[in-house]
XYZ file of N, CA, C and O in Angstrom:
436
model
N -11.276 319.704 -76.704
C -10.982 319.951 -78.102
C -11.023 321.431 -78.437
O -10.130 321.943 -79.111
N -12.186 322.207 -77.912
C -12.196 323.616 -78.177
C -11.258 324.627 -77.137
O -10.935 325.794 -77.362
N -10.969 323.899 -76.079
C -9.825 324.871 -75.730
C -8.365 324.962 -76.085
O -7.839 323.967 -76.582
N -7.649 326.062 -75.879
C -6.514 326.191 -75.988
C -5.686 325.171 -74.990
O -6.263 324.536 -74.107
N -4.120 325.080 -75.256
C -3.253 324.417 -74.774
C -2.551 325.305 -73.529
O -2.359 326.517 -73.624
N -2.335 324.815 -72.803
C -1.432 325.812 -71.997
C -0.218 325.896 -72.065
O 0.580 324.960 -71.997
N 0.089 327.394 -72.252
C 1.713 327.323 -72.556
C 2.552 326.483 -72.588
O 3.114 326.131 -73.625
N 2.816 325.945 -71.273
C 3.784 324.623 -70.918
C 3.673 323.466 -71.636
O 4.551 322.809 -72.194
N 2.171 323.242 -71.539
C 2.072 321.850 -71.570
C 2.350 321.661 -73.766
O 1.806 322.450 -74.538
N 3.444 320.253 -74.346
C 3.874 320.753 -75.114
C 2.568 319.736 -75.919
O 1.911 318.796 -75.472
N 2.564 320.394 -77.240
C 1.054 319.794 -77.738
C 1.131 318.606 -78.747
O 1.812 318.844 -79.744
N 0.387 317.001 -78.649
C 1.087 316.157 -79.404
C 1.297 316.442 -81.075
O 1.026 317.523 -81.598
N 1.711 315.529 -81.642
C 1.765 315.906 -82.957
C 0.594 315.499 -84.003
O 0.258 316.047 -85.052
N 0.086 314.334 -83.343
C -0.881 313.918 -83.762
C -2.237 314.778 -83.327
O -3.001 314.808 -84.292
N -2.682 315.362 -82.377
C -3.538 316.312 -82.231
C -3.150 317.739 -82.823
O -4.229 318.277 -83.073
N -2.192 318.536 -83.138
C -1.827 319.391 -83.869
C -2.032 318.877 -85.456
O -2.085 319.903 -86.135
N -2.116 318.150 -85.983
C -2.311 317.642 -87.326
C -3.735 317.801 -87.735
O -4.178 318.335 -88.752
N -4.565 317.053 -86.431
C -6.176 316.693 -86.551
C -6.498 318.038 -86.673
O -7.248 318.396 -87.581
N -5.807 319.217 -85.498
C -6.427 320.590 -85.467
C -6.365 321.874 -87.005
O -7.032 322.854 -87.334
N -5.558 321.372 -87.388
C -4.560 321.847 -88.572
C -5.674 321.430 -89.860
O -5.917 322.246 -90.748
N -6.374 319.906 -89.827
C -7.058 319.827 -90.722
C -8.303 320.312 -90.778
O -8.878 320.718 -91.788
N -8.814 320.255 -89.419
C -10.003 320.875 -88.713
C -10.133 322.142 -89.258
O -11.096 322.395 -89.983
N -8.959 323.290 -88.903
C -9.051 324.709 -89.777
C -9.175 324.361 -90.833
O -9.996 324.915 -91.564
N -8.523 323.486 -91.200
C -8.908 323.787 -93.440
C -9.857 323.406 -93.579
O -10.475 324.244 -94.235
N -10.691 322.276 -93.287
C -12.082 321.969 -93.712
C -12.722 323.425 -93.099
O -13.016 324.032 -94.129
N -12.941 323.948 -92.404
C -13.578 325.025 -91.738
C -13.550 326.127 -92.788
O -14.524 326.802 -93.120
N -12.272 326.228 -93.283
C -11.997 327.376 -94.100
C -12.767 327.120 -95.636
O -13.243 327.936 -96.425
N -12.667 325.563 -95.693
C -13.116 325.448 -97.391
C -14.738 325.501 -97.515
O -15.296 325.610 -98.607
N -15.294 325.428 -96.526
C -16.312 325.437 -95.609
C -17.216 326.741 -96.382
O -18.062 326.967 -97.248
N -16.301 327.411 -95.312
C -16.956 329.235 -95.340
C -16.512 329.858 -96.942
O -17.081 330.771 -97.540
N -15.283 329.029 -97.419
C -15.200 329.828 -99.083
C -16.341 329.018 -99.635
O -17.040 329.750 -100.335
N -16.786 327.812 -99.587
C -18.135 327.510 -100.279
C -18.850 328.116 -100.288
O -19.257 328.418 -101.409
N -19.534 328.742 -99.100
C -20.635 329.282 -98.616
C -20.705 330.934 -98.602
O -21.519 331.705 -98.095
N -19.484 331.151 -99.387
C -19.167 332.845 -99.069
C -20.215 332.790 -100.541
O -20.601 331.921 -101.323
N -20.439 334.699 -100.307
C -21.333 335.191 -101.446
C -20.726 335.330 -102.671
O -19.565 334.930 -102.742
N -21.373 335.934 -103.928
C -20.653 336.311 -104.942
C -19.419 337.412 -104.700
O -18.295 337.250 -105.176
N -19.811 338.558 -103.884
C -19.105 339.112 -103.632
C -17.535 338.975 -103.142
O -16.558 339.603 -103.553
N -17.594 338.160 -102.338
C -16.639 337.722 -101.127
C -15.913 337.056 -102.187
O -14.722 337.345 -102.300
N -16.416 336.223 -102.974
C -15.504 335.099 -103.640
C -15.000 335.646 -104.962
O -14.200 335.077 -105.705
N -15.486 336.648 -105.129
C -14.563 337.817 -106.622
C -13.979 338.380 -105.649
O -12.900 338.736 -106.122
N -14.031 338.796 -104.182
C -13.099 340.024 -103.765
C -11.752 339.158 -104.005
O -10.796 339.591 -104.649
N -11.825 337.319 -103.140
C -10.820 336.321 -103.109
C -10.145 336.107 -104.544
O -8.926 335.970 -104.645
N -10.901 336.087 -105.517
C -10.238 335.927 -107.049
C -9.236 336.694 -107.369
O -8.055 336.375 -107.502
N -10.001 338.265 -107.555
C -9.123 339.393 -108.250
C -7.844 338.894 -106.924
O -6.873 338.315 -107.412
N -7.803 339.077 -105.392
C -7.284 339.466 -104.434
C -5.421 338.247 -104.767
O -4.197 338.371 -104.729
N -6.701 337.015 -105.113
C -4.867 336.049 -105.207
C -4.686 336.617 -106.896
O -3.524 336.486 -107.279
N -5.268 336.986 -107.542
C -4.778 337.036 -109.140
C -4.191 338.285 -108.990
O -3.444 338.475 -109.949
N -4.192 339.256 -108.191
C -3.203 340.588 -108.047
C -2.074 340.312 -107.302
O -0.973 340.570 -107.788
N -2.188 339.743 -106.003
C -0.714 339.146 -105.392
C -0.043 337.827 -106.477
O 1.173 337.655 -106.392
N -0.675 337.112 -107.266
C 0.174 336.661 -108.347
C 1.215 337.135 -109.532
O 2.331 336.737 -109.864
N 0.244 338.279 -110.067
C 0.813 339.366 -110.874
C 1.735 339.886 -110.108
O 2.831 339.348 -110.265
N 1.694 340.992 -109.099
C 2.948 341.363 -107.990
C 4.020 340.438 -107.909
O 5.177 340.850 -107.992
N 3.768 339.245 -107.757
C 4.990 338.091 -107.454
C 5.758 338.122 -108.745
O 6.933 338.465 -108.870
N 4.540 337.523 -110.151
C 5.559 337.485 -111.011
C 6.392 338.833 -111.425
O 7.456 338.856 -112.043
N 5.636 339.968 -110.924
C 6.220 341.312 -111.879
C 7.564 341.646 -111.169
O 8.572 342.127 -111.689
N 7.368 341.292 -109.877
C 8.655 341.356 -108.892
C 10.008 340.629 -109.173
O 11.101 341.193 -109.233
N 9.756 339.194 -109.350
C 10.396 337.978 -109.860
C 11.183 338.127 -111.128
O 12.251 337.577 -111.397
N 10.379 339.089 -111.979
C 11.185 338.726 -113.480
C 11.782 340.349 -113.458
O 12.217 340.733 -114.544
N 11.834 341.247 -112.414
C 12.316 342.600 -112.207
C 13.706 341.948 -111.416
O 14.825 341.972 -111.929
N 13.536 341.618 -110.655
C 15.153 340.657 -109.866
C 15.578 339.767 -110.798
O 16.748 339.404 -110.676
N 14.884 339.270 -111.787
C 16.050 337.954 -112.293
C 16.719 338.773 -113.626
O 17.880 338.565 -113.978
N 15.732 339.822 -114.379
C 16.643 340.537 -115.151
C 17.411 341.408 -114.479
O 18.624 341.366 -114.682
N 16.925 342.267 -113.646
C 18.362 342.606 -112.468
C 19.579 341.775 -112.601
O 20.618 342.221 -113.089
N 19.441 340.518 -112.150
C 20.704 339.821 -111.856
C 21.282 339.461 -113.278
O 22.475 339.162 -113.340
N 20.396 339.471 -114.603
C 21.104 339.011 -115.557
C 22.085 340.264 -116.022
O 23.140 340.143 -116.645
N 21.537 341.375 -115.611
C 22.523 342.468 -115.800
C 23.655 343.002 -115.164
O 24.753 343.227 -115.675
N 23.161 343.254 -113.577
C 24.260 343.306 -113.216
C 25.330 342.086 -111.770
O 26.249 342.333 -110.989
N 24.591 340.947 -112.061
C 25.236 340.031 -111.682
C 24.385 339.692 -110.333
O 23.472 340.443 -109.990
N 24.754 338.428 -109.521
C 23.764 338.086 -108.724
C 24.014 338.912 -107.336
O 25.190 339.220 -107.144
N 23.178 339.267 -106.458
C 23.874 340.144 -105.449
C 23.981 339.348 -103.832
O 23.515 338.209 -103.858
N 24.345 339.647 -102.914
C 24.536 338.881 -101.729
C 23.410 337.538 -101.754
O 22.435 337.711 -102.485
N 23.451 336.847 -101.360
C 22.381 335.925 -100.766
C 21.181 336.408 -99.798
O 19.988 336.161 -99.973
N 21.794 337.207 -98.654
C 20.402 337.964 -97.758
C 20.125 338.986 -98.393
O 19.271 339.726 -97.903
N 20.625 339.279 -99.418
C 19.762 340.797 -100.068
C 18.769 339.675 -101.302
O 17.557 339.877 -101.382
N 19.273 338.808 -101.980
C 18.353 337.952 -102.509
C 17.541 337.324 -101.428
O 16.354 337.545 -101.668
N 17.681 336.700 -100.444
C 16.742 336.445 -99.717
C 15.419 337.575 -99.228
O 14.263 337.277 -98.927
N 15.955 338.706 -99.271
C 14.741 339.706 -98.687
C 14.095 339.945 -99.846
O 12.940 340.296 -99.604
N 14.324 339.911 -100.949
C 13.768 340.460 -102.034
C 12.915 339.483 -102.491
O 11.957 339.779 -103.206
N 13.249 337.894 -102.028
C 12.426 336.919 -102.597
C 11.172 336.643 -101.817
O 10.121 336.252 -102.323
N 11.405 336.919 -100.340
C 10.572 337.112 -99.086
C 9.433 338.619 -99.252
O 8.338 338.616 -98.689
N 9.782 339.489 -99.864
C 9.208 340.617 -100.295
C 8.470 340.420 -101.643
O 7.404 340.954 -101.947
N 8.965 339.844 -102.159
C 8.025 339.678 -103.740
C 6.801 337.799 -103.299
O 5.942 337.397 -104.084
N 7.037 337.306 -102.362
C 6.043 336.387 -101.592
C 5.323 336.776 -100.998
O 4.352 336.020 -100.990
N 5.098 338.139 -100.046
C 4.391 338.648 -99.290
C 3.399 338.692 -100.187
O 3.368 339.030 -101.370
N 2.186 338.098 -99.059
C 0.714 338.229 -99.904
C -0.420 339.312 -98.654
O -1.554 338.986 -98.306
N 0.043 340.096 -98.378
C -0.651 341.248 -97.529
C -0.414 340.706 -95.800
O 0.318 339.785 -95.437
N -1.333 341.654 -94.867
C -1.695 341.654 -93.851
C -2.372 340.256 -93.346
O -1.895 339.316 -92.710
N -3.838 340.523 -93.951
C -4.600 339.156 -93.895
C -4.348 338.196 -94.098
O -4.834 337.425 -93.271
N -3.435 337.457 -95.286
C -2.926 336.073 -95.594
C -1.726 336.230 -94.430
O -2.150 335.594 -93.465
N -0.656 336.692 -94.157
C 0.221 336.910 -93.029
C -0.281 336.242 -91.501
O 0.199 335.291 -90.883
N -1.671 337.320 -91.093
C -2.336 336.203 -89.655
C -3.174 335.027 -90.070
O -3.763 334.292 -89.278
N -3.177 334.935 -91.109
C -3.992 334.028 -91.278
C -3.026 332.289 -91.078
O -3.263 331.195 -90.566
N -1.806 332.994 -91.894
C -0.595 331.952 -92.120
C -0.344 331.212 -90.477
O -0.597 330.084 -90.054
N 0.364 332.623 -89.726
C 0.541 332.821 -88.514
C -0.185 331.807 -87.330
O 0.248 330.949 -86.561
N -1.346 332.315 -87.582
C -2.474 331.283 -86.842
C -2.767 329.861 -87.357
O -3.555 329.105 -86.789
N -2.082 329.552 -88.464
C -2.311 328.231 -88.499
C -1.212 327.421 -89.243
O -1.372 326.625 -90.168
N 0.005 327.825 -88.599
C 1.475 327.284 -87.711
C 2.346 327.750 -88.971
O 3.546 327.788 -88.702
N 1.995 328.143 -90.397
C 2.493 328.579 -91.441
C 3.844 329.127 -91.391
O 4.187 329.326 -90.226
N 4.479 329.351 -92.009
C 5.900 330.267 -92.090
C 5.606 330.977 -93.210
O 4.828 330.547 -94.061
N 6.205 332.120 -93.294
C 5.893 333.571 -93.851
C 7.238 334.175 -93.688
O 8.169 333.859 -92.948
N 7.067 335.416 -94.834
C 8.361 335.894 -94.726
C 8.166 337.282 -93.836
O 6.957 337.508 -93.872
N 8.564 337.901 -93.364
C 8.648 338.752 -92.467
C 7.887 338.823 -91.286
O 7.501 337.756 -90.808
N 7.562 340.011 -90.656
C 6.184 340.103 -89.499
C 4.997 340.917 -90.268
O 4.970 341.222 -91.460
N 4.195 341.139 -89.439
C 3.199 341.404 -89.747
C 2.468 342.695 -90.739
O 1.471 342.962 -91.410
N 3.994 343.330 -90.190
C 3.742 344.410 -91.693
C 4.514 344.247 -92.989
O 4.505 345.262 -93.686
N 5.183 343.205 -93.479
C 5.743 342.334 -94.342
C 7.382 342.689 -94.391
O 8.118 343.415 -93.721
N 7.523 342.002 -95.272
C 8.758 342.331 -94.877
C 9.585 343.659 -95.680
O 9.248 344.391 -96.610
N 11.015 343.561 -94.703
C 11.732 345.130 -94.918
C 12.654 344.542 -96.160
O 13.136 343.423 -96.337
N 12.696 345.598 -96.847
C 13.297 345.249 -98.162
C 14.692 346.219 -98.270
O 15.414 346.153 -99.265
């Protein structure tokens, strides 16, 4: 259970699920048990990447109400760029099978 898979060998779906829930209880775990500190750094931390999203979001949609909608992959990067929630949420995603928009230094806009 605690080791890794080996490359090859391909991993079931039903044990990828169990492992998948395993991290989240783990995670809700340690945010219980985190200090005052830790759990205001987590507050302000998603209530500032929220603000960013929306301030981003309503900067592109009045964009487009003005000067019209622009390619699809230039809307796609911009929507992938205003989702980016840092470094840390990125490996965090990463490591536990998530999809994310760019790599690890977010994405190119």
């Amino acid at each position: 259970l605690g080791e890794p898979l080996a490359a090859e060998t391909p991993a079931d779906p039903v044990v990828t699920a169990f492992l998948r829930r395993q991290r989240r209880l783990e995670e809700q775990t340690r945010r219980r048990e985190a200090g005052l500190a830790q759990r205001l750094h987590r507050f302000l931390r998603k209530k500032f990447y929220l603000f960013r999203r929306s301030a981003l979001m309503t900067c592109i949609s009045l964009r487009n109400l003005a000067l019209g909608r622009p390619p699809l992959q230039q809307l796609a990067q911009e929507v992938a760029f205003a989702n980016w929630r840092g470094e840390e949420e990125e490996a965090r995603r990463e490591g536990s099978g998530e999809g994310g928009g760019g790599g690890p230094g977010g994405p190119e806009l």
